[in-house]
Amino acid sequence: MKDKKSGYRAISKYLIGSPYKVRPVADLVRRLPYPEAISILENMPHKGAELISKTVKSAASNALADNKKLDEDMLYVREIYIDEGPRLKRIWFRGRGRADMQLKRMCHITVVVDETVGSNSKSAPSKKAAK
């Protein structure tokens, strides 16, 4: 049987996108039901929303493939965190023959989805209960 603490996990690594720009998008969907989180992410114009959306969908498909009794409506985003990855260093030419260093930042996205507690499929834990 599945350990209650583990959940169903998906990790995307080495994504070109600054973790400082992706984290505010992740804060919007943390602790939300899966269908609501996907609808929010698909309607956002940010690049980070697309990266997070793919990872959340991957975590949900991992959950549905592992446990055949689950439904998408029974899932919620339990954890989501954005870690900093390596930086690509590129030369950026400036005026008067000078050059600057341009950093292209990468991030690692980790998403954990889990099934909602109780018989009501819409009852994801509230944000106040997590604090």
Short mmCIF file of N, CA and C in Angstrom, two decimals:
data_model
loop_
_atom_site.label_atom_id
_atom_site.label_comp_id
_atom_site.label_asym_id
_atom_site.label_seq_id
_atom_site.Cartn_x
_atom_site.Cartn_y
_atom_site.Cartn_z
N MET A 1 0.84 -1.19 0.00
CA MET A 1 0.00 0.00 0.00
C MET A 1 0.88 1.24 0.00
N LYS A 2 0.36 2.32 -0.56
CA LYS A 2 1.11 3.57 -0.70
C LYS A 2 1.31 4.23 0.66
N ASP A 3 2.53 4.70 0.89
CA ASP A 3 2.82 5.44 2.11
C ASP A 3 2.12 6.79 2.05
N LYS A 4 1.43 7.18 3.10
CA LYS A 4 0.65 8.42 3.10
C LYS A 4 1.52 9.66 2.98
N LYS A 5 2.76 9.60 3.46
CA LYS A 5 3.60 10.78 3.44
C LYS A 5 4.22 11.03 2.07
N SER A 6 4.31 10.02 1.23
CA SER A 6 5.06 10.18 -0.01
C SER A 6 4.26 10.90 -1.09
N GLY A 7 3.03 10.54 -1.34
CA GLY A 7 2.26 11.12 -2.43
C GLY A 7 2.78 10.62 -3.77
N TYR A 8 2.38 11.28 -4.83
CA TYR A 8 2.83 10.94 -6.17
C TYR A 8 3.63 12.12 -6.70
N ARG A 9 4.84 11.86 -7.15
CA ARG A 9 5.82 12.90 -7.41
C ARG A 9 6.21 12.95 -8.88
N ALA A 10 6.53 14.18 -9.32
CA ALA A 10 7.12 14.39 -10.64
C ALA A 10 8.15 15.51 -10.50
N ILE A 11 9.30 15.32 -11.15
CA ILE A 11 10.39 16.29 -11.07
C ILE A 11 10.81 16.65 -12.49
N SER A 12 10.88 17.94 -12.76
CA SER A 12 11.41 18.43 -14.03
C SER A 12 12.69 19.20 -13.72
N LYS A 13 13.76 18.81 -14.39
CA LYS A 13 15.05 19.42 -14.09
C LYS A 13 15.58 20.19 -15.29
N TYR A 14 16.45 21.13 -15.01
CA TYR A 14 17.19 21.91 -16.00
C TYR A 14 16.27 22.65 -16.97
N LEU A 15 15.26 23.31 -16.42
CA LEU A 15 14.34 24.09 -17.24
C LEU A 15 14.85 25.52 -17.32
N ILE A 16 14.91 26.07 -18.53
CA ILE A 16 15.39 27.44 -18.69
C ILE A 16 14.28 28.38 -18.21
N GLY A 17 14.51 28.97 -17.09
CA GLY A 17 13.57 29.91 -16.49
C GLY A 17 14.07 30.25 -15.11
N SER A 18 14.08 31.50 -14.77
CA SER A 18 14.59 31.93 -13.48
C SER A 18 13.68 31.44 -12.36
N PRO A 19 14.23 30.84 -11.33
CA PRO A 19 13.38 30.39 -10.23
C PRO A 19 12.67 31.54 -9.53
N TYR A 20 13.25 32.75 -9.60
CA TYR A 20 12.61 33.91 -8.98
C TYR A 20 11.34 34.31 -9.72
N LYS A 21 11.27 34.00 -11.00
CA LYS A 21 10.07 34.32 -11.77
C LYS A 21 9.05 33.19 -11.74
N VAL A 22 9.51 31.96 -11.48
CA VAL A 22 8.61 30.81 -11.49
C VAL A 22 7.94 30.61 -10.13
N ARG A 23 8.61 30.99 -9.05
CA ARG A 23 8.06 30.76 -7.71
C ARG A 23 6.72 31.45 -7.44
N PRO A 24 6.51 32.71 -7.87
CA PRO A 24 5.18 33.30 -7.63
C PRO A 24 4.05 32.56 -8.33
N VAL A 25 4.33 31.96 -9.47
CA VAL A 25 3.31 31.16 -10.17
C VAL A 25 3.01 29.91 -9.38
N ALA A 26 4.05 29.30 -8.81
CA ALA A 26 3.87 28.08 -8.02
C ALA A 26 3.06 28.36 -6.76
N ASP A 27 3.22 29.56 -6.20
CA ASP A 27 2.48 29.90 -4.98
C ASP A 27 0.98 29.98 -5.23
N LEU A 28 0.58 30.25 -6.47
CA LEU A 28 -0.85 30.37 -6.78
C LEU A 28 -1.57 29.03 -6.80
N VAL A 29 -0.86 27.95 -7.11
CA VAL A 29 -1.53 26.66 -7.27
C VAL A 29 -1.23 25.67 -6.15
N ARG A 30 -0.42 26.07 -5.20
CA ARG A 30 -0.10 25.18 -4.08
C ARG A 30 -1.34 24.92 -3.25
N ARG A 31 -1.57 23.66 -2.89
CA ARG A 31 -2.69 23.19 -2.05
C ARG A 31 -4.06 23.35 -2.72
N LEU A 32 -4.10 23.42 -4.05
CA LEU A 32 -5.38 23.51 -4.76
C LEU A 32 -5.75 22.15 -5.36
N PRO A 33 -7.03 21.90 -5.60
CA PRO A 33 -7.43 20.68 -6.32
C PRO A 33 -6.83 20.67 -7.72
N TYR A 34 -6.55 19.48 -8.22
CA TYR A 34 -5.87 19.33 -9.51
C TYR A 34 -6.59 20.03 -10.67
N PRO A 35 -7.90 19.83 -10.86
CA PRO A 35 -8.55 20.50 -12.01
C PRO A 35 -8.48 22.03 -11.92
N GLU A 36 -8.62 22.56 -10.72
CA GLU A 36 -8.56 24.01 -10.54
C GLU A 36 -7.15 24.54 -10.81
N ALA A 37 -6.14 23.80 -10.36
CA ALA A 37 -4.75 24.21 -10.58
C ALA A 37 -4.41 24.22 -12.07
N ILE A 38 -4.86 23.21 -12.80
CA ILE A 38 -4.58 23.15 -14.24
C ILE A 38 -5.29 24.28 -14.97
N SER A 39 -6.53 24.59 -14.59
CA SER A 39 -7.25 25.66 -15.27
C SER A 39 -6.59 27.02 -15.01
N ILE A 40 -6.07 27.23 -13.81
CA ILE A 40 -5.37 28.48 -13.50
C ILE A 40 -4.09 28.57 -14.32
N LEU A 41 -3.33 27.48 -14.36
CA LEU A 41 -2.04 27.51 -15.07
C LEU A 41 -2.20 27.68 -16.57
N GLU A 42 -3.24 27.08 -17.14
CA GLU A 42 -3.43 27.18 -18.59
C GLU A 42 -3.89 28.56 -19.03
N ASN A 43 -4.44 29.34 -18.11
CA ASN A 43 -4.93 30.68 -18.47
C ASN A 43 -3.98 31.79 -18.04
N MET A 44 -2.79 31.44 -17.60
CA MET A 44 -1.81 32.46 -17.22
C MET A 44 -0.85 32.70 -18.38
N PRO A 45 -0.41 33.95 -18.57
CA PRO A 45 0.48 34.25 -19.69
C PRO A 45 1.96 34.00 -19.39
N HIS A 46 2.31 33.60 -18.18
CA HIS A 46 3.70 33.47 -17.80
C HIS A 46 4.33 32.21 -18.37
N LYS A 47 5.62 32.29 -18.65
CA LYS A 47 6.35 31.12 -19.13
C LYS A 47 6.41 30.05 -18.06
N GLY A 48 6.56 30.46 -16.80
CA GLY A 48 6.63 29.52 -15.70
C GLY A 48 5.35 28.71 -15.53
N ALA A 49 4.22 29.28 -15.94
CA ALA A 49 2.95 28.57 -15.82
C ALA A 49 2.94 27.34 -16.72
N GLU A 50 3.51 27.46 -17.90
CA GLU A 50 3.57 26.31 -18.82
C GLU A 50 4.51 25.23 -18.27
N LEU A 51 5.63 25.64 -17.70
CA LEU A 51 6.57 24.68 -17.14
C LEU A 51 5.96 23.94 -15.96
N ILE A 52 5.28 24.67 -15.09
CA ILE A 52 4.65 24.05 -13.92
C ILE A 52 3.49 23.16 -14.34
N SER A 53 2.74 23.60 -15.35
CA SER A 53 1.59 22.83 -15.82
C SER A 53 2.01 21.44 -16.31
N LYS A 54 3.10 21.40 -17.07
CA LYS A 54 3.58 20.10 -17.56
C LYS A 54 3.99 19.19 -16.42
N THR A 55 4.61 19.75 -15.39
CA THR A 55 5.06 18.94 -14.26
C THR A 55 3.88 18.46 -13.42
N VAL A 56 2.88 19.31 -13.24
CA VAL A 56 1.69 18.91 -12.48
C VAL A 56 0.93 17.81 -13.23
N LYS A 57 0.81 17.94 -14.54
CA LYS A 57 0.15 16.90 -15.33
C LYS A 57 0.92 15.58 -15.25
N SER A 58 2.24 15.66 -15.24
CA SER A 58 3.06 14.45 -15.14
C SER A 58 2.86 13.77 -13.79
N ALA A 59 2.82 14.56 -12.72
CA ALA A 59 2.59 13.99 -11.39
C ALA A 59 1.21 13.34 -11.30
N ALA A 60 0.21 13.97 -11.91
CA ALA A 60 -1.15 13.40 -11.90
C ALA A 60 -1.20 12.11 -12.70
N SER A 61 -0.50 12.06 -13.82
CA SER A 61 -0.51 10.83 -14.61
C SER A 61 0.24 9.71 -13.88
N ASN A 62 1.27 10.07 -13.11
CA ASN A 62 1.95 9.08 -12.28
C ASN A 62 0.98 8.52 -11.23
N ALA A 63 0.16 9.38 -10.65
CA ALA A 63 -0.79 8.94 -9.64
C ALA A 63 -1.87 8.04 -10.26
N LEU A 64 -2.37 8.43 -11.42
CA LEU A 64 -3.43 7.66 -12.05
C LEU A 64 -2.92 6.33 -12.61
N ALA A 65 -1.66 6.30 -13.04
CA ALA A 65 -1.10 5.05 -13.55
C ALA A 65 -0.81 4.07 -12.41
N ASP A 66 -0.41 4.60 -11.25
CA ASP A 66 -0.08 3.75 -10.11
C ASP A 66 -1.33 3.21 -9.42
N ASN A 67 -2.34 4.06 -9.27
CA ASN A 67 -3.55 3.67 -8.55
C ASN A 67 -4.74 3.80 -9.49
N LYS A 68 -5.26 2.69 -9.93
CA LYS A 68 -6.35 2.69 -10.91
C LYS A 68 -7.68 3.17 -10.33
N LYS A 69 -7.81 3.20 -9.00
CA LYS A 69 -9.06 3.62 -8.38
C LYS A 69 -9.19 5.13 -8.29
N LEU A 70 -8.09 5.85 -8.49
CA LEU A 70 -8.13 7.31 -8.39
C LEU A 70 -8.77 7.94 -9.61
N ASP A 71 -9.31 9.13 -9.40
CA ASP A 71 -9.85 9.94 -10.47
C ASP A 71 -9.17 11.30 -10.39
N GLU A 72 -9.14 12.05 -11.48
CA GLU A 72 -8.49 13.36 -11.49
C GLU A 72 -9.13 14.31 -10.49
N ASP A 73 -10.42 14.17 -10.26
CA ASP A 73 -11.11 15.04 -9.32
C ASP A 73 -10.73 14.76 -7.86
N MET A 74 -10.13 13.60 -7.60
CA MET A 74 -9.74 13.24 -6.25
C MET A 74 -8.34 13.73 -5.89
N LEU A 75 -7.62 14.34 -6.82
CA LEU A 75 -6.25 14.76 -6.59
C LEU A 75 -6.15 16.24 -6.23
N TYR A 76 -5.13 16.58 -5.47
CA TYR A 76 -4.81 17.98 -5.20
C TYR A 76 -3.29 18.13 -5.17
N VAL A 77 -2.81 19.33 -5.39
CA VAL A 77 -1.39 19.62 -5.39
C VAL A 77 -0.96 19.81 -3.95
N ARG A 78 -0.30 18.79 -3.40
CA ARG A 78 0.09 18.86 -2.00
C ARG A 78 1.33 19.71 -1.79
N GLU A 79 2.35 19.47 -2.60
CA GLU A 79 3.60 20.23 -2.48
C GLU A 79 4.05 20.65 -3.86
N ILE A 80 4.64 21.82 -3.93
CA ILE A 80 5.28 22.25 -5.16
C ILE A 80 6.39 23.21 -4.75
N TYR A 81 7.59 22.90 -5.19
CA TYR A 81 8.69 23.79 -4.87
C TYR A 81 9.65 23.90 -6.05
N ILE A 82 10.27 25.06 -6.14
CA ILE A 82 11.14 25.42 -7.24
C ILE A 82 12.55 25.59 -6.68
N ASP A 83 13.46 24.77 -7.15
CA ASP A 83 14.85 24.86 -6.74
C ASP A 83 15.68 25.50 -7.84
N GLU A 84 16.78 26.08 -7.44
CA GLU A 84 17.66 26.71 -8.41
C GLU A 84 18.57 25.67 -9.05
N GLY A 85 18.74 25.77 -10.35
CA GLY A 85 19.62 24.88 -11.08
C GLY A 85 20.91 25.59 -11.46
N PRO A 86 21.70 24.99 -12.32
CA PRO A 86 22.93 25.65 -12.76
C PRO A 86 22.62 26.85 -13.65
N ARG A 87 23.62 27.68 -13.87
CA ARG A 87 23.45 28.88 -14.69
C ARG A 87 24.32 28.76 -15.92
N LEU A 88 23.74 29.10 -17.06
CA LEU A 88 24.52 29.19 -18.29
C LEU A 88 25.12 30.59 -18.36
N LYS A 89 26.41 30.68 -18.57
CA LYS A 89 27.08 31.97 -18.63
C LYS A 89 27.37 32.29 -20.09
N ARG A 90 26.86 33.42 -20.54
CA ARG A 90 27.02 33.85 -21.92
C ARG A 90 27.59 35.25 -21.96
N ILE A 91 28.32 35.55 -23.02
CA ILE A 91 28.88 36.88 -23.19
C ILE A 91 27.84 37.78 -23.83
N TRP A 92 27.71 38.97 -23.29
CA TRP A 92 26.77 39.95 -23.79
C TRP A 92 27.56 41.19 -24.16
N PHE A 93 27.65 41.47 -25.45
CA PHE A 93 28.48 42.56 -25.93
C PHE A 93 27.80 43.90 -25.67
N ARG A 94 28.59 44.86 -25.17
CA ARG A 94 28.09 46.18 -24.84
C ARG A 94 28.81 47.23 -25.68
N GLY A 95 28.52 48.46 -25.42
CA GLY A 95 29.12 49.55 -26.18
C GLY A 95 30.59 49.75 -25.86
N ARG A 96 31.30 50.40 -26.76
CA ARG A 96 32.71 50.76 -26.62
C ARG A 96 33.62 49.55 -26.46
N GLY A 97 33.26 48.43 -27.06
CA GLY A 97 34.13 47.26 -27.03
C GLY A 97 34.13 46.49 -25.73
N ARG A 98 33.18 46.76 -24.88
CA ARG A 98 33.11 46.07 -23.60
C ARG A 98 32.20 44.85 -23.71
N ALA A 99 32.28 44.00 -22.71
CA ALA A 99 31.42 42.81 -22.67
C ALA A 99 30.95 42.60 -21.23
N ASP A 100 29.75 42.10 -21.09
CA ASP A 100 29.19 41.74 -19.79
C ASP A 100 28.91 40.25 -19.79
N MET A 101 28.68 39.73 -18.59
CA MET A 101 28.31 38.34 -18.45
C MET A 101 26.80 38.27 -18.30
N GLN A 102 26.15 37.47 -19.14
CA GLN A 102 24.72 37.26 -19.05
C GLN A 102 24.48 35.88 -18.46
N LEU A 103 23.68 35.81 -17.41
CA LEU A 103 23.38 34.53 -16.76
C LEU A 103 22.00 34.06 -17.20
N LYS A 104 21.95 32.88 -17.78
CA LYS A 104 20.67 32.26 -18.10
C LYS A 104 20.40 31.24 -17.00
N ARG A 105 19.45 31.56 -16.16
CA ARG A 105 19.20 30.74 -14.99
C ARG A 105 18.29 29.56 -15.31
N MET A 106 18.51 28.47 -14.58
CA MET A 106 17.69 27.26 -14.73
C MET A 106 17.02 26.95 -13.40
N CYS A 107 15.95 26.18 -13.48
CA CYS A 107 15.26 25.79 -12.26
C CYS A 107 14.86 24.32 -12.34
N HIS A 108 14.68 23.73 -11.18
CA HIS A 108 14.17 22.38 -11.03
C HIS A 108 12.80 22.50 -10.35
N ILE A 109 11.78 21.88 -10.95
CA ILE A 109 10.41 21.94 -10.40
C ILE A 109 10.04 20.57 -9.85
N THR A 110 9.61 20.52 -8.61
CA THR A 110 9.16 19.28 -7.98
C THR A 110 7.71 19.47 -7.56
N VAL A 111 6.85 18.55 -7.99
CA VAL A 111 5.42 18.60 -7.67
C VAL A 111 5.03 17.28 -7.03
N VAL A 112 4.29 17.36 -5.93
CA VAL A 112 3.74 16.18 -5.28
C VAL A 112 2.22 16.33 -5.24
N VAL A 113 1.51 15.39 -5.84
CA VAL A 113 0.05 15.39 -5.77
C VAL A 113 -0.37 14.22 -4.89
N ASP A 114 -1.50 14.38 -4.27
CA ASP A 114 -2.02 13.34 -3.39
C ASP A 114 -3.53 13.32 -3.49
N GLU A 115 -4.14 12.27 -2.99
CA GLU A 115 -5.59 12.20 -3.03
C GLU A 115 -6.18 12.97 -1.86
N THR A 116 -7.36 13.53 -2.06
CA THR A 116 -8.01 14.31 -1.02
C THR A 116 -8.48 13.37 0.08
N VAL A 117 -8.54 13.89 1.28
CA VAL A 117 -8.97 13.10 2.42
C VAL A 117 -10.48 13.14 2.52
N GLY A 118 -11.07 12.09 3.02
CA GLY A 118 -12.52 12.04 3.20
C GLY A 118 -13.24 11.57 1.95
N SER A 119 -14.53 11.45 2.07
CA SER A 119 -15.33 10.97 0.95
C SER A 119 -15.66 12.08 -0.05
N ASN A 120 -15.65 13.34 0.40
CA ASN A 120 -15.97 14.45 -0.48
C ASN A 120 -14.75 14.75 -1.34
N SER A 121 -14.88 14.64 -2.67
CA SER A 121 -13.74 14.81 -3.55
C SER A 121 -13.30 16.26 -3.70
N LYS A 122 -14.13 17.21 -3.28
CA LYS A 122 -13.79 18.63 -3.40
C LYS A 122 -13.12 19.16 -2.14
N SER A 123 -12.88 18.32 -1.16
CA SER A 123 -12.40 18.81 0.13
C SER A 123 -10.87 18.70 0.22
N ALA A 124 -10.16 19.56 -0.47
CA ALA A 124 -8.71 19.64 -0.30
C ALA A 124 -8.43 20.40 0.98
N PRO A 125 -7.32 20.09 1.62
CA PRO A 125 -6.99 20.80 2.87
C PRO A 125 -6.87 22.30 2.61
N SER A 126 -7.35 23.07 3.55
CA SER A 126 -7.32 24.53 3.38
C SER A 126 -5.93 25.06 3.62
N LYS A 127 -5.67 26.28 3.15
CA LYS A 127 -4.36 26.88 3.32
C LYS A 127 -4.10 27.23 4.78
N LYS A 128 -5.16 27.54 5.54
CA LYS A 128 -4.99 27.89 6.94
C LYS A 128 -4.59 26.66 7.74
N ALA A 129 -5.08 25.47 7.36
CA ALA A 129 -4.74 24.26 8.08
C ALA A 129 -3.27 23.89 7.88
N ALA A 130 -2.69 24.29 6.75
CA ALA A 130 -1.29 23.96 6.48
C ALA A 130 -0.35 24.82 7.29
N LYS A 131 -0.77 26.01 7.68
CA LYS A 131 0.11 26.92 8.43
C LYS A 131 0.00 26.62 9.86
#
